[in-house]
XYZ file of C-alpha atoms in Angstrom:
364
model
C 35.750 -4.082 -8.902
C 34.992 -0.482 -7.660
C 35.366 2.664 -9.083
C 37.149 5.352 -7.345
C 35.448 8.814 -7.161
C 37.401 12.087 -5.759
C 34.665 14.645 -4.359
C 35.807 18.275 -4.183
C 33.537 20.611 -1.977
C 32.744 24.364 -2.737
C 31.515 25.461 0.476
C 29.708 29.125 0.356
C 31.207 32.221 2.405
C 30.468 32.134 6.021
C 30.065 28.541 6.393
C 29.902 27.485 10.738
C 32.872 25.452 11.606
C 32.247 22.056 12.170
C 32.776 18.751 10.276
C 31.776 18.590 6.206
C 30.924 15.075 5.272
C 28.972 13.254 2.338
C 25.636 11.549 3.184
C 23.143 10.247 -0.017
C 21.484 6.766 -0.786
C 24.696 4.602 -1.098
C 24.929 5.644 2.840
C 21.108 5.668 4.001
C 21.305 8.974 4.348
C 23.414 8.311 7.371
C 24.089 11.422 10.291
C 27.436 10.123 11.094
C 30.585 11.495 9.416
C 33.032 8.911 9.823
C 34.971 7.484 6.837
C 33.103 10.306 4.231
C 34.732 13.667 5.829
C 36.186 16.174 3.495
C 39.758 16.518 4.368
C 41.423 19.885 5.065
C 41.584 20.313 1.175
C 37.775 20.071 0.637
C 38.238 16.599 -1.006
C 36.947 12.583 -0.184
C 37.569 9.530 -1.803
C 34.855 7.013 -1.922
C 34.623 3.903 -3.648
C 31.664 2.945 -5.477
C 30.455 -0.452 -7.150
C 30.043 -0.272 -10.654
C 26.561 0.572 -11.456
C 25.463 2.602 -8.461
C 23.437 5.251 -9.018
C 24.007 7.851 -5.868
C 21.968 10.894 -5.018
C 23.846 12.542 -2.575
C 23.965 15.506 0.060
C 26.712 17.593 1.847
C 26.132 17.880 5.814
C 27.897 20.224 8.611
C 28.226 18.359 12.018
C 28.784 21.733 14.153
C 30.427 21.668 17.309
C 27.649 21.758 19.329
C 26.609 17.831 18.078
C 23.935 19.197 15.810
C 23.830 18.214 12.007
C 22.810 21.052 9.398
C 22.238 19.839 5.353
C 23.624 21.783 2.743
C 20.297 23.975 0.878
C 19.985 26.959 -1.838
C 20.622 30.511 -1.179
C 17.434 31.355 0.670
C 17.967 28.777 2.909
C 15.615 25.995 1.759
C 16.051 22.666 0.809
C 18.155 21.630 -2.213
C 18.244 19.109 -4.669
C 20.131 16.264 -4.433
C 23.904 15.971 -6.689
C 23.392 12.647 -8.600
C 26.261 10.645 -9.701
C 25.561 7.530 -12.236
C 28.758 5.129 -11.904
C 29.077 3.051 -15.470
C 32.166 1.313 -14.339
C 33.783 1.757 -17.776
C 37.458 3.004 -18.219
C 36.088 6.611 -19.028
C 34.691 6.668 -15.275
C 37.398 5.423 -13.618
C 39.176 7.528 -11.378
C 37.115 10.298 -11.749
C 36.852 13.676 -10.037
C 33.547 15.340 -9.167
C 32.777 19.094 -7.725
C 30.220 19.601 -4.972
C 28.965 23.040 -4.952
C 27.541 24.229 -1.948
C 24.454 26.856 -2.528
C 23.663 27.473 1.056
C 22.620 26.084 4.369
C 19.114 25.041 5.620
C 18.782 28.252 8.163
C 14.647 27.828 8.862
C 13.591 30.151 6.518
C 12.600 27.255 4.082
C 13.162 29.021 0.969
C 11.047 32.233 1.753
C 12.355 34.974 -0.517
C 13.435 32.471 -3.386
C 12.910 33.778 -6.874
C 9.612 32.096 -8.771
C 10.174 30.822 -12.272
C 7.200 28.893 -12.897
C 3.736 30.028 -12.702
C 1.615 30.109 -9.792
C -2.043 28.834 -9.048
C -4.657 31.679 -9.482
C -6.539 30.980 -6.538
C -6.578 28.734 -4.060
C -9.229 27.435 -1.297
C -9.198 26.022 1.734
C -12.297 23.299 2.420
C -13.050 21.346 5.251
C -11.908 17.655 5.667
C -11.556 14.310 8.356
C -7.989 15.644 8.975
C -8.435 19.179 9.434
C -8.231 21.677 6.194
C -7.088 20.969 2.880
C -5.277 23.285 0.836
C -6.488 23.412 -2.959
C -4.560 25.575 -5.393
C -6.847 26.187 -8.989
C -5.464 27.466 -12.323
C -6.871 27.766 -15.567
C -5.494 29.935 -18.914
C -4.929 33.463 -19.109
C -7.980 35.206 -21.606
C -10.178 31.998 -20.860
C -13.593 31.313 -18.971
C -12.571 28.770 -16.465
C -15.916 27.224 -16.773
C -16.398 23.606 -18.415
C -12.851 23.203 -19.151
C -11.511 19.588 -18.526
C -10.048 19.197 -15.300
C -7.384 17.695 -14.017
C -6.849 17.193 -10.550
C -2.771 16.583 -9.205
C -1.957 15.265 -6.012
C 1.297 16.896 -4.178
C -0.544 19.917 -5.169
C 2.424 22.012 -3.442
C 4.689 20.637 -5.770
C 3.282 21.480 -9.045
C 3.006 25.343 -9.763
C 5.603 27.578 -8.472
C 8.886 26.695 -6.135
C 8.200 28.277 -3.503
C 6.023 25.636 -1.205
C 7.950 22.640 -2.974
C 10.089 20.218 -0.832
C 13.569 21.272 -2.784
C 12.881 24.119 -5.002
C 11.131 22.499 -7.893
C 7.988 22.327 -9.890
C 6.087 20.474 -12.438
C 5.782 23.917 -13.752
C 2.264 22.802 -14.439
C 0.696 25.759 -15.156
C 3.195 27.049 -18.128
C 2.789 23.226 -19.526
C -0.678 24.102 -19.833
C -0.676 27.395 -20.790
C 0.961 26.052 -24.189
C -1.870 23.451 -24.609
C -4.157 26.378 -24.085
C -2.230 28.007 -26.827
C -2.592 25.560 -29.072
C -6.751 25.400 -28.552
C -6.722 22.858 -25.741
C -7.161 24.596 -22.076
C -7.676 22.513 -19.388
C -8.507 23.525 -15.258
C -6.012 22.585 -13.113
C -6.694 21.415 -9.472
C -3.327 21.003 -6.916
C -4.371 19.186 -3.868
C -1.436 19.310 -1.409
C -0.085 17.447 1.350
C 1.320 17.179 4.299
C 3.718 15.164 6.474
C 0.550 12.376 6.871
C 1.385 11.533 2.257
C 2.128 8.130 3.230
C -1.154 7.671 5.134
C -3.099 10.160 2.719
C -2.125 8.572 -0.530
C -1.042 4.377 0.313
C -4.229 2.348 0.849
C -2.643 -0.747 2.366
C -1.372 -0.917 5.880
C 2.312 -0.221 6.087
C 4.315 0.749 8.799
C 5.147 3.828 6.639
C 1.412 4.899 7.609
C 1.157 3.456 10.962
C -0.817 0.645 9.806
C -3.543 3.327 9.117
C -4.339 3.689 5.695
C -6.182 6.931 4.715
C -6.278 6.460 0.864
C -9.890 5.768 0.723
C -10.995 8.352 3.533
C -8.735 10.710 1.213
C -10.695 9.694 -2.352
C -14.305 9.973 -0.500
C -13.112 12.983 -0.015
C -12.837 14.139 -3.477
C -15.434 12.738 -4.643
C -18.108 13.939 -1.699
C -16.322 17.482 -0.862
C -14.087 18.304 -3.545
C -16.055 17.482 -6.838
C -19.222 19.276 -5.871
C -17.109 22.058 -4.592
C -15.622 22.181 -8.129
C -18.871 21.938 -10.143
C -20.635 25.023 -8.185
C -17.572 26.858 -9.209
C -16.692 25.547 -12.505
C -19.668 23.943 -14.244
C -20.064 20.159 -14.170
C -17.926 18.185 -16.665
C -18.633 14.633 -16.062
C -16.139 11.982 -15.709
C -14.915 11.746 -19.632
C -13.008 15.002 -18.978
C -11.634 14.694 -15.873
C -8.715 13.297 -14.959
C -6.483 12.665 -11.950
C -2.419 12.406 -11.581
C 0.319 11.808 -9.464
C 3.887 10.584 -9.106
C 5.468 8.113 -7.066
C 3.401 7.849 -3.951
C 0.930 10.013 -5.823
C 0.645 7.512 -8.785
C -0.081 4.693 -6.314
C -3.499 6.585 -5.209
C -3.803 7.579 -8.572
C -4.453 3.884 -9.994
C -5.807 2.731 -7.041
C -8.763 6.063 -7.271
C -9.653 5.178 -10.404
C -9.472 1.349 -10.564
C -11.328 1.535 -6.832
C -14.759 3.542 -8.581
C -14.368 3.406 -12.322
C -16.629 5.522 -14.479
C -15.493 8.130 -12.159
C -12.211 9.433 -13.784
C -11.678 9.516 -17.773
C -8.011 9.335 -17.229
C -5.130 8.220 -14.822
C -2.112 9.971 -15.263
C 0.425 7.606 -13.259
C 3.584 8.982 -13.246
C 6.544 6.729 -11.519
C 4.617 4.802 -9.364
C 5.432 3.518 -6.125
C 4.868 -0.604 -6.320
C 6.869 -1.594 -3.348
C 4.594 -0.408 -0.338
C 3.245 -3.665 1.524
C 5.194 -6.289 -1.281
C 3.703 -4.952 -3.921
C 0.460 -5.009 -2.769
C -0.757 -2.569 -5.494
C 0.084 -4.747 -8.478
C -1.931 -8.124 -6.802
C -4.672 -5.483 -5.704
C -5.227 -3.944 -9.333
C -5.232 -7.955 -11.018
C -8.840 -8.353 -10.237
C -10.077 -4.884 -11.364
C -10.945 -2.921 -14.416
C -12.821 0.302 -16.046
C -13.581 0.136 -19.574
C -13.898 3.252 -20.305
C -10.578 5.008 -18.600
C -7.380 5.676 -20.503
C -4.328 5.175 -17.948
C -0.806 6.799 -18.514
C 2.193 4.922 -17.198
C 5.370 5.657 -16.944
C 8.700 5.695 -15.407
C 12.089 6.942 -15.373
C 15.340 4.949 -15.975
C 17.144 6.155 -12.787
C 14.643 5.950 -10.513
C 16.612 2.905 -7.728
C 19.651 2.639 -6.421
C 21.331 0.826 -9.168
C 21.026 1.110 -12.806
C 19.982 -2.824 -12.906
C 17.057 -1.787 -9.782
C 15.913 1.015 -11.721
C 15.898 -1.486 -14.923
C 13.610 -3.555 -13.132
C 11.685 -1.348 -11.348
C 11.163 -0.056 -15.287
C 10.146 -3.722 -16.012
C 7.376 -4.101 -13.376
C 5.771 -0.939 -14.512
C 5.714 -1.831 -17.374
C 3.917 -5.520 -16.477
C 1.521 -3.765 -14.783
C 0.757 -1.500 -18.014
C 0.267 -5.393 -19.802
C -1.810 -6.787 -16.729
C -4.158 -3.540 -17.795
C -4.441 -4.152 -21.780
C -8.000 -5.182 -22.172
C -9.641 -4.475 -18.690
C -9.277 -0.234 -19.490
C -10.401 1.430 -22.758
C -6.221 2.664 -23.559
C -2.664 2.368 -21.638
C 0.008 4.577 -22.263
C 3.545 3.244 -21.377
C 6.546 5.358 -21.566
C 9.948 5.769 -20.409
C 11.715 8.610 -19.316
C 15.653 8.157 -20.558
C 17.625 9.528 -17.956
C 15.156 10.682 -15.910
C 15.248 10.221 -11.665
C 12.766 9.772 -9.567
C 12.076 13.950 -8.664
C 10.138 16.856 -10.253
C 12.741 17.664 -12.361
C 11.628 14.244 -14.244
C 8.121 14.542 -13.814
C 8.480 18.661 -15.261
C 10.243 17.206 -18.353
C 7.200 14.504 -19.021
C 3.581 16.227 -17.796
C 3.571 18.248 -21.203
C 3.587 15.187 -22.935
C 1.152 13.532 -20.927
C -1.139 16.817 -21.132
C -1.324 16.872 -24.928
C -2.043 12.897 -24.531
C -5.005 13.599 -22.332
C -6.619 16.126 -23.729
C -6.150 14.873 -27.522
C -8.092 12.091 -26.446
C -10.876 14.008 -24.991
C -14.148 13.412 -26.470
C -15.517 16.015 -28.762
């Protein structure tokens, strides 16, 4: 059984000719147009197998042999359409409109309108791989010294849009302008990355990082650059009020930070995380280790694979690995994001939850 899906394509004004096809996970993200081109009416049929859940891209093959994705307005990257195939009688046959924002022109979203907050200052310190890029926020109307601190991989992902990889945010900084409002302001430290995030943030040797993990040349690096860097500027605040965070790749070096030197971080906020790298190397590799006195967050969304019954068991293993950490850290957190795929849209929609979490649980 499939179900049959009809794709109609709004394409914006000026649009090069060339070839409009689909491309998304159900196709690898494949270059080549054949059997998914839009027809001379802007529609494609595609069959799907019940279940499938499809994040999916429009694609221009010019002319001249080159292959431009669709983007926003400003000419950045866009987010992905998503499609969730049930296979019940109400999807059957269904219809579905593409609309096109833009085209990916090079100027990667410069110009794009900022709806979230950005950091209020940001340094640039030394490290093994050249300079890192650290963007620092704290509340409006408050001293920014000894305030809990949180520290967020994918740092260019979490304030504003405009350095993000599609055009969206945690919004990080509004999340925690509301716990501020509420009596509970925290310091917030965005550490961002480059194209080298697989070797940065996956400590096992994967082809994904050349076989050259960086993960623990990355967390020496906090801990012997960053930290102090922090505490001339900020006061020291010991490890029971700081915390560090990340999603999906970023949640792998998250657990594997804090599990790797515990007493060092009060909290690990592990959002979607990444198992799969080298087998699942990360769930064997966390089995023999513990810190009694850190409270982890887990969670995960239930649309984060390819299928819904992938994503139900990718749900499944985090939360076994939230059970294989019962007794061996001081609290675990599992939750599940309904609906929710694996992007910042997801992540947006759970960090003030996980914010009022952390610093309810703060000491003092």
């Amino acid at each position: 059984m499939s179900v049959r899906v009809r794709f109609q394509v709004r394409l914006p004004a000026g649009t090069p000719p060339g070839q409009v096809f689909l491309t998304g996970t159900p196709r690898a993200w494949s270059d080549d147009p054949r059997g998914w081109t839009f027809d001379a009416g802007d529609r494609l049929d595609a069959d799907f197998p019940p279940g499938t859940l499809a994040s999916l891209k429009v694609r221009l093959l010019r002319h001249d042999g080159t292959v431009t994705e669709e983007g926003d307005p400003w000419g950045g990257r866009a987010p992905a359409h998503k499609l969730v195939i049930q296979g019940d009688h109400m999807q059957a046959d269904r219809t579905v409109t593409l609309t096109v924002a833009g085209w990916q022109d090079g100027r990667g979203g410069a110009g794009r309108p900022m709806t979230a907050a950005p950091p209020r200052e940001e340094w640039t310190l030394a490290a093994p791989w050249g300079e890192q890029r650290v963007r620092l926020w704290w509340p409006a109307g408050t001293r920014a010294t000894d305030l809990p601190r949180l520290l967020l991989h994918d740092g260019q992902n979490v304030f504003d849009e405009g350095p993000t990889f599609a055009g969206q945010s945690w919004h990080a900084a509004d999340a925690a302008q509301a716990a501020a409002d509420t009596g509970r302001p925290c310091l917030l430290v965005g550490l961002s990355v480059n194209e080298e995030r697989s070797r940065r943030y996956l400590p096992f040797a994967v082809h994904l990082n050349g076989h050259r993990p960086g993960a623990d040349e990355y967390l020496n690096w906090i801990a012997r650059t960053l930290m102090p860097a922090l505490d001339r500027r900020f006061g020291t605040v010991g490890a029971g009020r700081t915390a560090l965070a990340g999603s999906s790749f970023g949640g792998h070096v998250t657990l594997y930070g804090g599990l790797r030197d515990p007493g060092r971080y009060g909290t690990l906020g592990v959002f979607s995380p990444s198992l799969w790298p080298a087998d699942h190397a990360l769930p064997r590799w966390v089995a023999a280790r513990a810190d009694p006195a850190a409270r982890v967050w887990l969670d995960a969304g239930d649309h984060e694979g390819d299928t819904l019954t992938d994503s139900a068991r990718s749900v499944q293993d985090v939360r076994q690995l939230g059970e294989a950490l019962h007794g061996r850290v001081r609290e675990v957190h599992f939750s599940v994001g309904a609906g929710h795929w694996h992007d910042e849209t997801a992540w947006k929609e759970r960090f003030p939850a996980f914010l009022a979490w952390w610093l309810g649980g703060l000491p003092g």
